[in-house]
């Protein structure tokens, strides 16, 4: 036990240090940033799941070769430069980059990381989509990586932005992929070059990272970053107002005006993002789950039924009334002017209930049928409300729809296991141009070739596949643009999926914190700073 004199001396010393700090303008106490996430990541394995909630957290720990800025333009990251000669890409690494354990980054770490991606088992949305056409990765010297593709492929630098680089030594193990996803989830092997390093993860409670002392870039603003998953939007705002968190994703759209009028709060809106919220429809199986009243026939196989379901949707009313204007109605896979999107498809078709009913009758379903619509609860802005609104719109044409909403992790597991014949889902991960959603969402499923990685409806159209394959190897931008626009138009004309809207990105934070916002909706801790 300390004596009164000892306690007094300690108090005097602490006060003296604090006073000196104030005079010098420095901080003595560690400054934490507490972020309320709308959805908890499904894993800490950076190669397990191409999901925004995973990517934004793992890229706090790991860097890719190429980064993207707030408007999706590629910029140097671990690679300071790159060049191409035919189908061979050469990446030059930054010198003197260290991992969070102090060991140096080398080309062998890049080779290990890229070769690990296809070896990670049971991925709900594999990162192999970023390795399309790649046939070989090799270390030329400690700071040079050579990537060879099957044919000329212009998207290699864009795709590298989706592939975090791990420490080969730290992530090594007896499994084919080295450290397993389970091991990485426990923190074993989580060694990267990012601005922060792993401290702990209590599922459902919080993720804690601390500043990486070896970080090669600009010093991060915070000593620690604490992520707290709070799925309910109202609860996120309550936590912000109570001072329990500093920064929240997706505040309730109905509360934005009140938050903007609060002098202690700051609201950042970025829109439209390239986050497409859409409906996937199983047009593959003969008797998918969740459909009744059709005598064992899958009505979603019929183009006319899919068109009827699209015509029943009043996208503009949904955006205005359910999303409070925090979205842009969608008629294609990417928002214009993103590369591959079409200007003439910016305007969404008007709802037409009578035409929709006529199409159902022509297809042999004059009395409609019964459908179950799968939806996550808390992954996208107002996702359950959107699903319920769609169900009501389909009911008007005789498709009696019930909504099966579940926690995001449960929903994605069920979607991956083809438990739905119809599902509401979003797509935002990618290279920032049309080839990515076409490849992931529309192309025929082929896991080995990185195609259809999120095509849970197993839609297939060989003609679209052919066009996308041509576009992916076309080096002439004008020709590639025309091919991507053609593939996009064909997919929409066939109602391969039903686009609903592009979300706007919204963040709320304490007044003394600033964030510029990003088109990809990611909450990047490195880009959150004290307000100036």
PDB file of N, CA, C and O in Angstrom, residues 222-277:
ATOM      1  N   UNK A 222      -4.535   7.634 -34.873  1.00  0.00           N
ATOM      2  CA  UNK A 222      -5.042   7.080 -33.615  1.00  0.00           C
ATOM      3  C   UNK A 222      -4.094   6.028 -33.053  1.00  0.00           C
ATOM      4  O   UNK A 222      -3.488   5.257 -33.794  1.00  0.00           O
ATOM      5  N   UNK A 223      -4.005   5.978 -31.729  1.00  0.00           N
ATOM      6  CA  UNK A 223      -3.201   4.936 -31.084  1.00  0.00           C
ATOM      7  C   UNK A 223      -3.867   3.575 -31.209  1.00  0.00           C
ATOM      8  O   UNK A 223      -3.211   2.564 -31.439  1.00  0.00           O
ATOM      9  N   UNK A 224      -5.175   3.569 -31.024  1.00  0.00           N
ATOM     10  CA  UNK A 224      -5.938   2.323 -31.151  1.00  0.00           C
ATOM     11  C   UNK A 224      -7.215   2.593 -31.937  1.00  0.00           C
ATOM     12  O   UNK A 224      -7.813   3.660 -31.848  1.00  0.00           O
ATOM     13  N   UNK A 225      -7.635   1.580 -32.694  1.00  0.00           N
ATOM     14  CA  UNK A 225      -8.926   1.609 -33.381  1.00  0.00           C
ATOM     15  C   UNK A 225      -9.751   0.449 -32.844  1.00  0.00           C
ATOM     16  O   UNK A 225      -9.289  -0.698 -32.836  1.00  0.00           O
ATOM     17  N   UNK A 226     -10.940   0.773 -32.363  1.00  0.00           N
ATOM     18  CA  UNK A 226     -11.837  -0.235 -31.801  1.00  0.00           C
ATOM     19  C   UNK A 226     -13.101  -0.280 -32.654  1.00  0.00           C
ATOM     20  O   UNK A 226     -13.792   0.726 -32.797  1.00  0.00           O
ATOM     21  N   UNK A 227     -13.367  -1.442 -33.247  1.00  0.00           N
ATOM     22  CA  UNK A 227     -14.575  -1.635 -34.050  1.00  0.00           C
ATOM     23  C   UNK A 227     -15.624  -2.339 -33.189  1.00  0.00           C
ATOM     24  O   UNK A 227     -15.340  -3.395 -32.602  1.00  0.00           O
ATOM     25  N   UNK A 228     -16.819  -1.762 -33.130  1.00  0.00           N
ATOM     26  CA  UNK A 228     -17.924  -2.398 -32.403  1.00  0.00           C
ATOM     27  C   UNK A 228     -19.086  -2.644 -33.358  1.00  0.00           C
ATOM     28  O   UNK A 228     -19.657  -1.692 -33.887  1.00  0.00           O
ATOM     29  N   UNK A 229     -19.433  -3.896 -33.603  1.00  0.00           N
ATOM     30  CA  UNK A 229     -20.575  -4.175 -34.482  1.00  0.00           C
ATOM     31  C   UNK A 229     -21.894  -3.871 -33.774  1.00  0.00           C
ATOM     32  O   UNK A 229     -22.170  -4.400 -32.701  1.00  0.00           O
ATOM     33  N   UNK A 230     -22.689  -2.975 -34.362  1.00  0.00           N
ATOM     34  CA  UNK A 230     -24.019  -2.641 -33.844  1.00  0.00           C
ATOM     35  C   UNK A 230     -24.965  -2.676 -35.045  1.00  0.00           C
ATOM     36  O   UNK A 230     -25.033  -1.715 -35.821  1.00  0.00           O
ATOM     37  N   UNK A 231     -25.665  -3.776 -35.215  1.00  0.00           N
ATOM     38  CA  UNK A 231     -26.460  -3.976 -36.425  1.00  0.00           C
ATOM     39  C   UNK A 231     -27.636  -3.015 -36.530  1.00  0.00           C
ATOM     40  O   UNK A 231     -28.017  -2.603 -37.622  1.00  0.00           O
ATOM     41  N   UNK A 232     -28.227  -2.640 -35.398  1.00  0.00           N
ATOM     42  CA  UNK A 232     -29.408  -1.792 -35.426  1.00  0.00           C
ATOM     43  C   UNK A 232     -29.014  -0.324 -35.627  1.00  0.00           C
ATOM     44  O   UNK A 232     -28.257   0.226 -34.825  1.00  0.00           O
ATOM     45  N   UNK A 233     -29.522   0.343 -36.686  1.00  0.00           N
ATOM     46  CA  UNK A 233     -29.126   1.731 -36.951  1.00  0.00           C
ATOM     47  C   UNK A 233     -29.450   2.684 -35.803  1.00  0.00           C
ATOM     48  O   UNK A 233     -28.637   3.557 -35.471  1.00  0.00           O
ATOM     49  N   UNK A 234     -30.631   2.533 -35.206  1.00  0.00           N
ATOM     50  CA  UNK A 234     -31.005   3.414 -34.094  1.00  0.00           C
ATOM     51  C   UNK A 234     -30.065   3.232 -32.914  1.00  0.00           C
ATOM     52  O   UNK A 234     -29.710   4.204 -32.227  1.00  0.00           O
ATOM     53  N   UNK A 235     -29.628   2.004 -32.697  1.00  0.00           N
ATOM     54  CA  UNK A 235     -28.705   1.735 -31.591  1.00  0.00           C
ATOM     55  C   UNK A 235     -27.338   2.344 -31.867  1.00  0.00           C
ATOM     56  O   UNK A 235     -26.650   2.809 -30.948  1.00  0.00           O
ATOM     57  N   UNK A 236     -26.926   2.373 -33.148  1.00  0.00           N
ATOM     58  CA  UNK A 236     -25.644   3.005 -33.485  1.00  0.00           C
ATOM     59  C   UNK A 236     -25.681   4.493 -33.153  1.00  0.00           C
ATOM     60  O   UNK A 236     -24.735   5.041 -32.577  1.00  0.00           O
ATOM     61  N   UNK A 237     -26.784   5.151 -33.521  1.00  0.00           N
ATOM     62  CA  UNK A 237     -26.894   6.584 -33.253  1.00  0.00           C
ATOM     63  C   UNK A 237     -26.995   6.846 -31.756  1.00  0.00           C
ATOM     64  O   UNK A 237     -26.414   7.810 -31.232  1.00  0.00           O
ATOM     65  N   UNK A 238     -27.709   6.000 -31.036  1.00  0.00           N
ATOM     66  CA  UNK A 238     -27.801   6.166 -29.584  1.00  0.00           C
ATOM     67  C   UNK A 238     -26.420   6.068 -28.953  1.00  0.00           C
ATOM     68  O   UNK A 238     -26.082   6.824 -28.035  1.00  0.00           O
ATOM     69  N   UNK A 239     -25.598   5.135 -29.452  1.00  0.00           N
ATOM     70  CA  UNK A 239     -24.232   4.986 -28.921  1.00  0.00           C
ATOM     71  C   UNK A 239     -23.389   6.216 -29.235  1.00  0.00           C
ATOM     72  O   UNK A 239     -22.575   6.656 -28.417  1.00  0.00           O
ATOM     73  N   UNK A 240     -23.578   6.818 -30.419  1.00  0.00           N
ATOM     74  CA  UNK A 240     -22.838   8.028 -30.784  1.00  0.00           C
ATOM     75  C   UNK A 240     -23.257   9.197 -29.890  1.00  0.00           C
ATOM     76  O   UNK A 240     -22.413   9.930 -29.370  1.00  0.00           O
ATOM     77  N   UNK A 241     -24.549   9.350 -29.693  1.00  0.00           N
ATOM     78  CA  UNK A 241     -25.045  10.463 -28.885  1.00  0.00           C
ATOM     79  C   UNK A 241     -24.659  10.315 -27.417  1.00  0.00           C
ATOM     80  O   UNK A 241     -24.464  11.314 -26.716  1.00  0.00           O
ATOM     81  N   UNK A 242     -24.520   9.072 -26.968  1.00  0.00           N
ATOM     82  CA  UNK A 242     -24.130   8.835 -25.573  1.00  0.00           C
ATOM     83  C   UNK A 242     -22.622   8.961 -25.372  1.00  0.00           C
ATOM     84  O   UNK A 242     -22.140   8.945 -24.235  1.00  0.00           O
ATOM     85  N   UNK A 243     -21.876   9.087 -26.471  1.00  0.00           N
ATOM     86  CA  UNK A 243     -20.428   9.195 -26.368  1.00  0.00           C
ATOM     87  C   UNK A 243     -19.718   7.861 -26.253  1.00  0.00           C
ATOM     88  O   UNK A 243     -18.509   7.819 -26.008  1.00  0.00           O
ATOM     89  N   UNK A 244     -20.450   6.755 -26.479  1.00  0.00           N
ATOM     90  CA  UNK A 244     -19.837   5.428 -26.386  1.00  0.00           C
ATOM     91  C   UNK A 244     -19.003   5.100 -27.624  1.00  0.00           C
ATOM     92  O   UNK A 244     -18.107   4.252 -27.566  1.00  0.00           O
ATOM     93  N   UNK A 245     -19.341   5.714 -28.758  1.00  0.00           N
ATOM     94  CA  UNK A 245     -18.570   5.540 -29.992  1.00  0.00           C
ATOM     95  C   UNK A 245     -18.320   6.922 -30.573  1.00  0.00           C
ATOM     96  O   UNK A 245     -18.993   7.904 -30.232  1.00  0.00           O
ATOM     97  N   UNK A 246     -17.336   6.998 -31.477  1.00  0.00           N
ATOM     98  CA  UNK A 246     -16.967   8.275 -32.087  1.00  0.00           C
ATOM     99  C   UNK A 246     -17.480   8.436 -33.506  1.00  0.00           C
ATOM    100  O   UNK A 246     -17.588   9.560 -34.015  1.00  0.00           O
ATOM    101  N   UNK A 247     -17.802   7.304 -34.147  1.00  0.00           N
ATOM    102  CA  UNK A 247     -18.022   7.314 -35.595  1.00  0.00           C
ATOM    103  C   UNK A 247     -18.963   6.157 -35.924  1.00  0.00           C
ATOM    104  O   UNK A 247     -18.773   5.043 -35.423  1.00  0.00           O
ATOM    105  N   UNK A 248     -19.980   6.382 -36.758  1.00  0.00           N
ATOM    106  CA  UNK A 248     -20.916   5.311 -37.092  1.00  0.00           C
ATOM    107  C   UNK A 248     -21.123   5.218 -38.599  1.00  0.00           C
ATOM    108  O   UNK A 248     -21.109   6.226 -39.312  1.00  0.00           O
ATOM    109  N   UNK A 249     -21.313   4.012 -39.055  1.00  0.00           N
ATOM    110  CA  UNK A 249     -21.714   3.752 -40.434  1.00  0.00           C
ATOM    111  C   UNK A 249     -23.235   3.795 -40.533  1.00  0.00           C
ATOM    112  O   UNK A 249     -23.943   3.418 -39.600  1.00  0.00           O
ATOM    113  N   UNK A 250     -23.715   4.214 -41.676  1.00  0.00           N
ATOM    114  CA  UNK A 250     -25.137   4.153 -42.014  1.00  0.00           C
ATOM    115  C   UNK A 250     -26.074   4.575 -40.889  1.00  0.00           C
ATOM    116  O   UNK A 250     -26.854   3.762 -40.376  1.00  0.00           O
ATOM    117  N   UNK A 251     -26.050   5.827 -40.482  1.00  0.00           N
ATOM    118  CA  UNK A 251     -27.067   6.284 -39.537  1.00  0.00           C
ATOM    119  C   UNK A 251     -28.444   6.178 -40.189  1.00  0.00           C
ATOM    120  O   UNK A 251     -28.548   6.207 -41.423  1.00  0.00           O
ATOM    121  N   UNK A 252     -29.524   6.041 -39.413  1.00  0.00           N
ATOM    122  CA  UNK A 252     -30.859   5.927 -40.006  1.00  0.00           C
ATOM    123  C   UNK A 252     -31.154   7.134 -40.892  1.00  0.00           C
ATOM    124  O   UNK A 252     -30.961   8.280 -40.480  1.00  0.00           O
ATOM    125  N   UNK A 253     -31.627   6.886 -42.094  1.00  0.00           N
ATOM    126  CA  UNK A 253     -31.849   7.985 -43.034  1.00  0.00           C
ATOM    127  C   UNK A 253     -32.886   8.970 -42.513  1.00  0.00           C
ATOM    128  O   UNK A 253     -32.821  10.173 -42.796  1.00  0.00           O
ATOM    129  N   UNK A 254     -33.837   8.478 -41.719  1.00  0.00           N
ATOM    130  CA  UNK A 254     -34.864   9.370 -41.189  1.00  0.00           C
ATOM    131  C   UNK A 254     -34.315  10.303 -40.109  1.00  0.00           C
ATOM    132  O   UNK A 254     -34.970  11.286 -39.728  1.00  0.00           O
ATOM    133  N   UNK A 255     -33.111  10.010 -39.600  1.00  0.00           N
ATOM    134  CA  UNK A 255     -32.506  10.848 -38.548  1.00  0.00           C
ATOM    135  C   UNK A 255     -31.471  11.829 -39.080  1.00  0.00           C
ATOM    136  O   UNK A 255     -30.886  12.600 -38.300  1.00  0.00           O
ATOM    137  N   UNK A 256     -31.217  11.846 -40.374  1.00  0.00           N
ATOM    138  CA  UNK A 256     -30.116  12.645 -40.901  1.00  0.00           C
ATOM    139  C   UNK A 256     -30.305  14.134 -40.659  1.00  0.00           C
ATOM    140  O   UNK A 256     -29.355  14.839 -40.296  1.00  0.00           O
ATOM    141  N   UNK A 257     -31.516  14.642 -40.864  1.00  0.00           N
ATOM    142  CA  UNK A 257     -31.746  16.075 -40.667  1.00  0.00           C
ATOM    143  C   UNK A 257     -31.455  16.474 -39.219  1.00  0.00           C
ATOM    144  O   UNK A 257     -30.806  17.502 -38.953  1.00  0.00           O
ATOM    145  N   UNK A 258     -31.919  15.668 -38.292  1.00  0.00           N
ATOM    146  CA  UNK A 258     -31.691  15.957 -36.875  1.00  0.00           C
ATOM    147  C   UNK A 258     -30.194  15.929 -36.557  1.00  0.00           C
ATOM    148  O   UNK A 258     -29.683  16.772 -35.816  1.00  0.00           O
ATOM    149  N   UNK A 259     -29.484  14.972 -37.122  1.00  0.00           N
ATOM    150  CA  UNK A 259     -28.044  14.880 -36.883  1.00  0.00           C
ATOM    151  C   UNK A 259     -27.298  16.053 -37.510  1.00  0.00           C
ATOM    152  O   UNK A 259     -26.362  16.595 -36.921  1.00  0.00           O
ATOM    153  N   UNK A 260     -27.722  16.441 -38.712  1.00  0.00           N
ATOM    154  CA  UNK A 260     -27.067  17.560 -39.389  1.00  0.00           C
ATOM    155  C   UNK A 260     -27.278  18.871 -38.640  1.00  0.00           C
ATOM    156  O   UNK A 260     -26.433  19.773 -38.706  1.00  0.00           O
ATOM    157  N   UNK A 261     -28.392  18.982 -37.917  1.00  0.00           N
ATOM    158  CA  UNK A 261     -28.680  20.198 -37.159  1.00  0.00           C
ATOM    159  C   UNK A 261     -28.009  20.212 -35.786  1.00  0.00           C
ATOM    160  O   UNK A 261     -28.037  21.228 -35.093  1.00  0.00           O
ATOM    161  N   UNK A 262     -27.431  19.088 -35.392  1.00  0.00           N
ATOM    162  CA  UNK A 262     -26.773  18.989 -34.090  1.00  0.00           C
ATOM    163  C   UNK A 262     -25.370  19.573 -34.181  1.00  0.00           C
ATOM    164  O   UNK A 262     -24.526  19.074 -34.936  1.00  0.00           O
ATOM    165  N   UNK A 263     -25.072  20.629 -33.430  1.00  0.00           N
ATOM    166  CA  UNK A 263     -23.749  21.271 -33.543  1.00  0.00           C
ATOM    167  C   UNK A 263     -22.598  20.386 -33.080  1.00  0.00           C
ATOM    168  O   UNK A 263     -21.434  20.691 -33.363  1.00  0.00           O
ATOM    169  N   UNK A 264     -22.911  19.297 -32.392  1.00  0.00           N
ATOM    170  CA  UNK A 264     -21.863  18.400 -31.895  1.00  0.00           C
ATOM    171  C   UNK A 264     -21.597  17.224 -32.835  1.00  0.00           C
ATOM    172  O   UNK A 264     -20.774  16.364 -32.530  1.00  0.00           O
ATOM    173  N   UNK A 265     -22.316  17.190 -33.959  1.00  0.00           N
ATOM    174  CA  UNK A 265     -22.206  16.065 -34.882  1.00  0.00           C
ATOM    175  C   UNK A 265     -21.774  16.533 -36.266  1.00  0.00           C
ATOM    176  O   UNK A 265     -21.954  17.692 -36.635  1.00  0.00           O
ATOM    177  N   UNK A 266     -21.234  15.612 -37.020  1.00  0.00           N
ATOM    178  CA  UNK A 266     -20.885  15.849 -38.415  1.00  0.00           C
ATOM    179  C   UNK A 266     -21.455  14.699 -39.234  1.00  0.00           C
ATOM    180  O   UNK A 266     -21.338  13.524 -38.846  1.00  0.00           O
ATOM    181  N   UNK A 267     -22.082  14.994 -40.363  1.00  0.00           N
ATOM    182  CA  UNK A 267     -22.642  13.974 -41.245  1.00  0.00           C
ATOM    183  C   UNK A 267     -21.969  14.092 -42.609  1.00  0.00           C
ATOM    184  O   UNK A 267     -21.860  15.190 -43.165  1.00  0.00           O
ATOM    185  N   UNK A 268     -21.511  12.975 -43.137  1.00  0.00           N
ATOM    186  CA  UNK A 268     -20.869  12.931 -44.452  1.00  0.00           C
ATOM    187  C   UNK A 268     -21.705  12.053 -45.364  1.00  0.00           C
ATOM    188  O   UNK A 268     -22.014  10.901 -45.013  1.00  0.00           O
ATOM    189  N   UNK A 269     -22.103  12.589 -46.519  1.00  0.00           N
ATOM    190  CA  UNK A 269     -22.901  11.835 -47.491  1.00  0.00           C
ATOM    191  C   UNK A 269     -22.119  11.744 -48.792  1.00  0.00           C
ATOM    192  O   UNK A 269     -21.630  12.750 -49.300  1.00  0.00           O
ATOM    193  N   UNK A 270     -21.992  10.543 -49.332  1.00  0.00           N
ATOM    194  CA  UNK A 270     -21.300  10.305 -50.595  1.00  0.00           C
ATOM    195  C   UNK A 270     -22.233   9.484 -51.470  1.00  0.00           C
ATOM    196  O   UNK A 270     -22.597   8.364 -51.125  1.00  0.00           O
ATOM    197  N   UNK A 271     -22.645  10.023 -52.599  1.00  0.00           N
ATOM    198  CA  UNK A 271     -23.559   9.237 -53.408  1.00  0.00           C
ATOM    199  C   UNK A 271     -23.627   9.726 -54.849  1.00  0.00           C
ATOM    200  O   UNK A 271     -23.303  10.862 -55.142  1.00  0.00           O
ATOM    201  N   UNK A 272     -24.060   8.807 -55.767  1.00  0.00           N
ATOM    202  CA  UNK A 272     -24.299   7.402 -55.459  1.00  0.00           C
ATOM    203  C   UNK A 272     -22.987   6.622 -55.338  1.00  0.00           C
ATOM    204  O   UNK A 272     -21.994   6.979 -55.968  1.00  0.00           O
ATOM    205  N   UNK A 273     -23.016   5.594 -54.516  1.00  0.00           N
ATOM    206  CA  UNK A 273     -21.866   4.696 -54.434  1.00  0.00           C
ATOM    207  C   UNK A 273     -21.988   3.679 -55.559  1.00  0.00           C
ATOM    208  O   UNK A 273     -22.964   3.675 -56.310  1.00  0.00           O
ATOM    209  N   UNK A 274     -21.014   2.801 -55.677  1.00  0.00           N
ATOM    210  CA  UNK A 274     -21.198   1.732 -56.664  1.00  0.00           C
ATOM    211  C   UNK A 274     -21.766   0.474 -56.001  1.00  0.00           C
ATOM    212  O   UNK A 274     -21.752  -0.606 -56.579  1.00  0.00           O
ATOM    213  N   UNK A 275     -22.326   0.635 -54.784  1.00  0.00           N
ATOM    214  CA  UNK A 275     -23.012  -0.469 -54.109  1.00  0.00           C
ATOM    215  C   UNK A 275     -24.378  -0.696 -54.752  1.00  0.00           C
ATOM    216  O   UNK A 275     -25.299   0.086 -54.598  1.00  0.00           O
ATOM    217  N   UNK A 276     -24.508  -1.757 -55.520  1.00  0.00           N
ATOM    218  CA  UNK A 276     -25.773  -2.132 -56.136  1.00  0.00           C
ATOM    219  C   UNK A 276     -26.536  -3.069 -55.208  1.00  0.00           C
ATOM    220  O   UNK A 276     -26.010  -4.096 -54.785  1.00  0.00           O
ATOM    221  N   UNK A 277     -27.770  -2.705 -54.869  1.00  0.00           N
ATOM    222  CA  UNK A 277     -28.664  -3.615 -54.159  1.00  0.00           C
ATOM    223  C   UNK A 277     -29.600  -4.210 -55.216  1.00  0.00           C
ATOM    224  O   UNK A 277     -30.204  -3.472 -56.004  1.00  0.00           O
TER     225      UNK A 277
END
